Structures are given as C-alpha cells and as structure tokens.
Amino acid sequence: STLFPYTTLFRSRDQYWYDMVTKLDTINPHVASRIARVLNNWRRYDPERAAKMHEALVAVSSIPTLSPHVREVVMKALNNP
C-alpha cells in the first residue's frame, strides 16, 4: 500500500512526515499539501498513534512561514471531527 510508510512512521520518533512536509513546502507547496493530507483521518487510528499524528499536525501548523496550501490542509485535519 502507498500509505504504508506514512502509517508506520508514527511508531518511531523520527518525525519523517513533519520533515517531509516542511522541506517540501519550501520547494513545492502543492506537493507538500498533498502529502499533508495523509493525516486527514488521524482520529481513526489507535490513541497512541493518533496522539503522535496530532502532535505532528500541531507542530506544522505553528510554523509561521508555512504556505497557505499546507496550512489549509493541516488546519482542516486538526478541525476535522
């Protein structure tokens, strides 16, 4: 599955998703926003993984230089019921 690397990365503390989104945001915000969508359904995971995903989303949302594209996706994910 394409999502396999993204869903398994939260078992460790390497912040792979965070690094990928923040680095790509400076190069290509459209691609970064697509990768950011991987965490749209973070609440559907077990509590431990969901907490780590939420933590990563909050960390990305706090970056002042974040592009509008990525910010929109991240804020929607954080506000998604």
PDB file of N, CA, C and O in Angstrom, residues 3-51:
ATOM      1  N   LEU A   3       0.276   4.040   1.484  1.00  0.00           N
ATOM      2  CA  LEU A   3       0.285   4.713   2.775  1.00  0.00           C
ATOM      3  C   LEU A   3       1.128   3.994   3.816  1.00  0.00           C
ATOM      4  O   LEU A   3       1.348   4.516   4.897  1.00  0.00           O
ATOM      5  N   PHE A   4       1.597   2.805   3.509  1.00  0.00           N
ATOM      6  CA  PHE A   4       2.336   2.020   4.492  1.00  0.00           C
ATOM      7  C   PHE A   4       3.465   2.797   5.169  1.00  0.00           C
ATOM      8  O   PHE A   4       3.528   2.839   6.385  1.00  0.00           O
ATOM      9  N   PRO A   5       4.346   3.471   4.417  1.00  0.00           N
ATOM     10  CA  PRO A   5       5.434   4.188   5.093  1.00  0.00           C
ATOM     11  C   PRO A   5       4.918   5.293   6.011  1.00  0.00           C
ATOM     12  O   PRO A   5       5.490   5.572   7.038  1.00  0.00           O
ATOM     13  N   TYR A   6       3.823   5.937   5.639  1.00  0.00           N
ATOM     14  CA  TYR A   6       3.302   7.047   6.423  1.00  0.00           C
ATOM     15  C   TYR A   6       2.640   6.568   7.711  1.00  0.00           C
ATOM     16  O   TYR A   6       2.766   7.200   8.741  1.00  0.00           O
ATOM     17  N   THR A   7       1.929   5.447   7.654  1.00  0.00           N
ATOM     18  CA  THR A   7       1.238   4.969   8.848  1.00  0.00           C
ATOM     19  C   THR A   7       2.184   4.283   9.813  1.00  0.00           C
ATOM     20  O   THR A   7       1.949   4.307  11.012  1.00  0.00           O
ATOM     21  N   THR A   8       3.242   3.699   9.315  1.00  0.00           N
ATOM     22  CA  THR A   8       4.173   3.017  10.210  1.00  0.00           C
ATOM     23  C   THR A   8       5.199   3.968  10.816  1.00  0.00           C
ATOM     24  O   THR A   8       5.789   3.656  11.839  1.00  0.00           O
ATOM     25  N   LEU A   9       5.395   5.120  10.226  1.00  0.00           N
ATOM     26  CA  LEU A   9       6.420   6.022  10.732  1.00  0.00           C
ATOM     27  C   LEU A   9       6.091   6.546  12.116  1.00  0.00           C
ATOM     28  O   LEU A   9       6.972   6.961  12.845  1.00  0.00           O
ATOM     29  N   PHE A  10       4.850   6.523  12.514  1.00  0.00           N
ATOM     30  CA  PHE A  10       4.491   7.066  13.817  1.00  0.00           C
ATOM     31  C   PHE A  10       4.802   6.102  14.950  1.00  0.00           C
ATOM     32  O   PHE A  10       4.587   6.405  16.102  1.00  0.00           O
ATOM     33  N   ARG A  11       5.329   4.948  14.624  1.00  0.00           N
ATOM     34  CA  ARG A  11       5.783   4.024  15.663  1.00  0.00           C
ATOM     35  C   ARG A  11       7.113   4.470  16.242  1.00  0.00           C
ATOM     36  O   ARG A  11       7.506   4.060  17.298  1.00  0.00           O
ATOM     37  N   SER A  12       7.801   5.316  15.515  1.00  0.00           N
ATOM     38  CA  SER A  12       9.078   5.828  15.991  1.00  0.00           C
ATOM     39  C   SER A  12       8.973   7.344  16.152  1.00  0.00           C
ATOM     40  O   SER A  12       7.985   7.955  15.798  1.00  0.00           O
ATOM     41  N   ARG A  13      10.028   7.942  16.639  1.00  0.00           N
ATOM     42  CA  ARG A  13      10.021   9.389  16.879  1.00  0.00           C
ATOM     43  C   ARG A  13      10.880  10.130  15.847  1.00  0.00           C
ATOM     44  O   ARG A  13      11.431  11.171  16.152  1.00  0.00           O
ATOM     45  N   ASP A  14      10.954   9.609  14.649  1.00  0.00           N
ATOM     46  CA  ASP A  14      11.862  10.229  13.682  1.00  0.00           C
ATOM     47  C   ASP A  14      11.279  11.442  12.968  1.00  0.00           C
ATOM     48  O   ASP A  14      11.986  12.102  12.224  1.00  0.00           O
ATOM     49  N   GLN A  15      10.014  11.716  13.189  1.00  0.00           N
ATOM     50  CA  GLN A  15       9.366  12.898  12.609  1.00  0.00           C
ATOM     51  C   GLN A  15       9.484  12.949  11.084  1.00  0.00           C
ATOM     52  O   GLN A  15       9.625  14.011  10.493  1.00  0.00           O
ATOM     53  N   TYR A  16       9.408  11.785  10.454  1.00  0.00           N
ATOM     54  CA  TYR A  16       9.561  11.699   9.000  1.00  0.00           C
ATOM     55  C   TYR A  16       8.526  12.548   8.266  1.00  0.00           C
ATOM     56  O   TYR A  16       8.861  13.297   7.358  1.00  0.00           O
ATOM     57  N   TRP A  17       7.248  12.433   8.666  1.00  0.00           N
ATOM     58  CA  TRP A  17       6.192  13.192   7.998  1.00  0.00           C
ATOM     59  C   TRP A  17       6.429  14.683   8.146  1.00  0.00           C
ATOM     60  O   TRP A  17       6.328  15.438   7.183  1.00  0.00           O
ATOM     61  N   TYR A  18       6.752  15.105   9.369  1.00  0.00           N
ATOM     62  CA  TYR A  18       6.999  16.520   9.645  1.00  0.00           C
ATOM     63  C   TYR A  18       8.126  17.044   8.763  1.00  0.00           C
ATOM     64  O   TYR A  18       7.997  18.084   8.121  1.00  0.00           O
ATOM     65  N   ASP A  19       9.225  16.320   8.712  1.00  0.00           N
ATOM     66  CA  ASP A  19      10.367  16.733   7.898  1.00  0.00           C
ATOM     67  C   ASP A  19      10.013  16.806   6.421  1.00  0.00           C
ATOM     68  O   ASP A  19      10.377  17.748   5.732  1.00  0.00           O
ATOM     69  N   MET A  20       9.281  15.795   5.947  1.00  0.00           N
ATOM     70  CA  MET A  20       8.929  15.760   4.533  1.00  0.00           C
ATOM     71  C   MET A  20       8.039  16.943   4.160  1.00  0.00           C
ATOM     72  O   MET A  20       8.291  17.633   3.166  1.00  0.00           O
ATOM     73  N   VAL A  21       7.018  17.192   4.951  1.00  0.00           N
ATOM     74  CA  VAL A  21       6.087  18.277   4.640  1.00  0.00           C
ATOM     75  C   VAL A  21       6.776  19.635   4.735  1.00  0.00           C
ATOM     76  O   VAL A  21       6.622  20.476   3.850  1.00  0.00           O
ATOM     77  N   THR A  22       7.552  19.854   5.778  1.00  0.00           N
ATOM     78  CA  THR A  22       8.174  21.164   5.941  1.00  0.00           C
ATOM     79  C   THR A  22       9.252  21.438   4.888  1.00  0.00           C
ATOM     80  O   THR A  22       9.366  22.563   4.405  1.00  0.00           O
ATOM     81  N   LYS A  23      10.000  20.420   4.513  1.00  0.00           N
ATOM     82  CA  LYS A  23      11.027  20.622   3.476  1.00  0.00           C
ATOM     83  C   LYS A  23      10.392  20.817   2.100  1.00  0.00           C
ATOM     84  O   LYS A  23      10.803  21.675   1.338  1.00  0.00           O
ATOM     85  N   LEU A  24       9.390  19.990   1.797  1.00  0.00           N
ATOM     86  CA  LEU A  24       8.727  20.125   0.506  1.00  0.00           C
ATOM     87  C   LEU A  24       7.956  21.430   0.393  1.00  0.00           C
ATOM     88  O   LEU A  24       7.796  21.965  -0.696  1.00  0.00           O
ATOM     89  N   ASP A  25       7.468  21.936   1.498  1.00  0.00           N
ATOM     90  CA  ASP A  25       6.712  23.184   1.477  1.00  0.00           C
ATOM     91  C   ASP A  25       7.551  24.329   0.938  1.00  0.00           C
ATOM     92  O   ASP A  25       7.037  25.206   0.261  1.00  0.00           O
ATOM     93  N   THR A  26       8.832  24.321   1.212  1.00  0.00           N
ATOM     94  CA  THR A  26       9.710  25.386   0.711  1.00  0.00           C
ATOM     95  C   THR A  26      10.032  25.216  -0.769  1.00  0.00           C
ATOM     96  O   THR A  26      10.338  26.180  -1.451  1.00  0.00           O
ATOM     97  N   ILE A  27       9.920  23.974  -1.266  1.00  0.00           N
ATOM     98  CA  ILE A  27      10.245  23.682  -2.662  1.00  0.00           C
ATOM     99  C   ILE A  27       8.999  23.692  -3.544  1.00  0.00           C
ATOM    100  O   ILE A  27       8.971  24.319  -4.595  1.00  0.00           O
ATOM    101  N   ASN A  28       7.965  22.953  -3.095  1.00  0.00           N
ATOM    102  CA  ASN A  28       6.749  22.817  -3.872  1.00  0.00           C
ATOM    103  C   ASN A  28       5.555  22.675  -2.921  1.00  0.00           C
ATOM    104  O   ASN A  28       5.220  21.568  -2.497  1.00  0.00           O
ATOM    105  N   PRO A  29       4.901  23.767  -2.587  1.00  0.00           N
ATOM    106  CA  PRO A  29       3.792  23.735  -1.637  1.00  0.00           C
ATOM    107  C   PRO A  29       2.624  22.845  -2.058  1.00  0.00           C
ATOM    108  O   PRO A  29       1.948  22.274  -1.212  1.00  0.00           O
ATOM    109  N   HIS A  30       2.400  22.702  -3.359  1.00  0.00           N
ATOM    110  CA  HIS A  30       1.293  21.864  -3.827  1.00  0.00           C
ATOM    111  C   HIS A  30       1.543  20.395  -3.500  1.00  0.00           C
ATOM    112  O   HIS A  30       0.643  19.695  -3.040  1.00  0.00           O
ATOM    113  N   VAL A  31       2.749  19.944  -3.717  1.00  0.00           N
ATOM    114  CA  VAL A  31       3.094  18.555  -3.389  1.00  0.00           C
ATOM    115  C   VAL A  31       3.076  18.365  -1.873  1.00  0.00           C
ATOM    116  O   VAL A  31       2.574  17.363  -1.372  1.00  0.00           O
ATOM    117  N   ALA A  32       3.597  19.330  -1.147  1.00  0.00           N
ATOM    118  CA  ALA A  32       3.599  19.248   0.317  1.00  0.00           C
ATOM    119  C   ALA A  32       2.173  19.154   0.858  1.00  0.00           C
ATOM    120  O   ALA A  32       1.906  18.400   1.790  1.00  0.00           O
ATOM    121  N   SER A  33       1.250  19.889   0.266  1.00  0.00           N
ATOM    122  CA  SER A  33      -0.135  19.843   0.739  1.00  0.00           C
ATOM    123  C   SER A  33      -0.771  18.487   0.459  1.00  0.00           C
ATOM    124  O   SER A  33      -1.576  17.995   1.254  1.00  0.00           O
ATOM    125  N   ARG A  34      -0.389  17.854  -0.623  1.00  0.00           N
ATOM    126  CA  ARG A  34      -0.905  16.504  -0.908  1.00  0.00           C
ATOM    127  C   ARG A  34      -0.372  15.493   0.099  1.00  0.00           C
ATOM    128  O   ARG A  34      -1.090  14.610   0.540  1.00  0.00           O
ATOM    129  N   ILE A  35       0.876  15.625   0.456  1.00  0.00           N
ATOM    130  CA  ILE A  35       1.452  14.719   1.460  1.00  0.00           C
ATOM    131  C   ILE A  35       0.848  15.006   2.833  1.00  0.00           C
ATOM    132  O   ILE A  35       0.602  14.093   3.614  1.00  0.00           O
ATOM    133  N   ALA A  36       0.572  16.263   3.101  1.00  0.00           N
ATOM    134  CA  ALA A  36      -0.039  16.620   4.387  1.00  0.00           C
ATOM    135  C   ALA A  36      -1.414  15.974   4.545  1.00  0.00           C
ATOM    136  O   ALA A  36      -1.839  15.681   5.657  1.00  0.00           O
ATOM    137  N   ARG A  37      -2.100  15.714   3.446  1.00  0.00           N
ATOM    138  CA  ARG A  37      -3.437  15.102   3.500  1.00  0.00           C
ATOM    139  C   ARG A  37      -3.428  13.681   4.048  1.00  0.00           C
ATOM    140  O   ARG A  37      -4.469  13.163   4.417  1.00  0.00           O
ATOM    141  N   VAL A  38      -2.268  13.073   4.110  1.00  0.00           N
ATOM    142  CA  VAL A  38      -2.165  11.714   4.634  1.00  0.00           C
ATOM    143  C   VAL A  38      -2.735  11.645   6.052  1.00  0.00           C
ATOM    144  O   VAL A  38      -3.302  10.629   6.450  1.00  0.00           O
ATOM    145  N   LEU A  39      -2.625  12.735   6.788  1.00  0.00           N
ATOM    146  CA  LEU A  39      -3.080  12.728   8.182  1.00  0.00           C
ATOM    147  C   LEU A  39      -4.494  13.284   8.365  1.00  0.00           C
ATOM    148  O   LEU A  39      -4.909  13.556   9.488  1.00  0.00           O
ATOM    149  N   ASN A  40      -5.252  13.417   7.293  1.00  0.00           N
ATOM    150  CA  ASN A  40      -6.618  13.928   7.417  1.00  0.00           C
ATOM    151  C   ASN A  40      -7.467  13.110   8.380  1.00  0.00           C
ATOM    152  O   ASN A  40      -8.321  13.655   9.063  1.00  0.00           O
ATOM    153  N   ASN A  41      -7.270  11.829   8.419  1.00  0.00           N
ATOM    154  CA  ASN A  41      -8.081  10.947   9.260  1.00  0.00           C
ATOM    155  C   ASN A  41      -7.315  10.461  10.486  1.00  0.00           C
ATOM    156  O   ASN A  41      -7.467   9.316  10.908  1.00  0.00           O
ATOM    157  N   TRP A  42      -6.536  11.321  11.079  1.00  0.00           N
ATOM    158  CA  TRP A  42      -5.692  10.935  12.207  1.00  0.00           C
ATOM    159  C   TRP A  42      -6.496  10.422  13.389  1.00  0.00           C
ATOM    160  O   TRP A  42      -6.026   9.603  14.154  1.00  0.00           O
ATOM    161  N   ARG A  43      -7.732  10.836  13.542  1.00  0.00           N
ATOM    162  CA  ARG A  43      -8.551  10.398  14.685  1.00  0.00           C
ATOM    163  C   ARG A  43      -8.986   8.938  14.574  1.00  0.00           C
ATOM    164  O   ARG A  43      -9.443   8.361  15.549  1.00  0.00           O
ATOM    165  N   ARG A  44      -8.863   8.350  13.419  1.00  0.00           N
ATOM    166  CA  ARG A  44      -9.295   6.966  13.209  1.00  0.00           C
ATOM    167  C   ARG A  44      -8.274   5.931  13.688  1.00  0.00           C
ATOM    168  O   ARG A  44      -8.561   4.748  13.707  1.00  0.00           O
ATOM    169  N   TYR A  45      -7.101   6.375  14.029  1.00  0.00           N
ATOM    170  CA  TYR A  45      -6.047   5.468  14.468  1.00  0.00           C
ATOM    171  C   TYR A  45      -6.161   5.220  15.972  1.00  0.00           C
ATOM    172  O   TYR A  45      -6.898   5.911  16.676  1.00  0.00           O
ATOM    173  N   ASP A  46      -5.405   4.255  16.442  1.00  0.00           N
ATOM    174  CA  ASP A  46      -5.404   3.980  17.881  1.00  0.00           C
ATOM    175  C   ASP A  46      -4.898   5.222  18.616  1.00  0.00           C
ATOM    176  O   ASP A  46      -4.202   6.051  18.040  1.00  0.00           O
ATOM    177  N   PRO A  47      -5.278   5.386  19.888  1.00  0.00           N
ATOM    178  CA  PRO A  47      -4.957   6.616  20.619  1.00  0.00           C
ATOM    179  C   PRO A  47      -3.474   7.003  20.627  1.00  0.00           C
ATOM    180  O   PRO A  47      -3.145   8.189  20.528  1.00  0.00           O
ATOM    181  N   GLU A  48      -2.592   6.015  20.713  1.00  0.00           N
ATOM    182  CA  GLU A  48      -1.161   6.335  20.744  1.00  0.00           C
ATOM    183  C   GLU A  48      -0.701   6.953  19.424  1.00  0.00           C
ATOM    184  O   GLU A  48      -0.026   7.981  19.409  1.00  0.00           O
ATOM    185  N   ARG A  49      -1.059   6.336  18.310  1.00  0.00           N
ATOM    186  CA  ARG A  49      -0.662   6.883  17.001  1.00  0.00           C
ATOM    187  C   ARG A  49      -1.377   8.196  16.721  1.00  0.00           C
ATOM    188  O   ARG A  49      -0.793   9.129  16.172  1.00  0.00           O
ATOM    189  N   ALA A  50      -2.666   8.266  17.081  1.00  0.00           N
ATOM    190  CA  ALA A  50      -3.429   9.498  16.850  1.00  0.00           C
ATOM    191  C   ALA A  50      -2.795  10.670  17.598  1.00  0.00           C
ATOM    192  O   ALA A  50      -2.716  11.779  17.061  1.00  0.00           O
ATOM    193  N   ALA A  51      -2.328  10.432  18.802  1.00  0.00           N
ATOM    194  CA  ALA A  51      -1.685  11.497  19.578  1.00  0.00           C
ATOM    195  C   ALA A  51      -0.411  11.980  18.894  1.00  0.00           C
ATOM    196  O   ALA A  51      -0.138  13.183  18.842  1.00  0.00           O
TER     197      ALA A  51
END
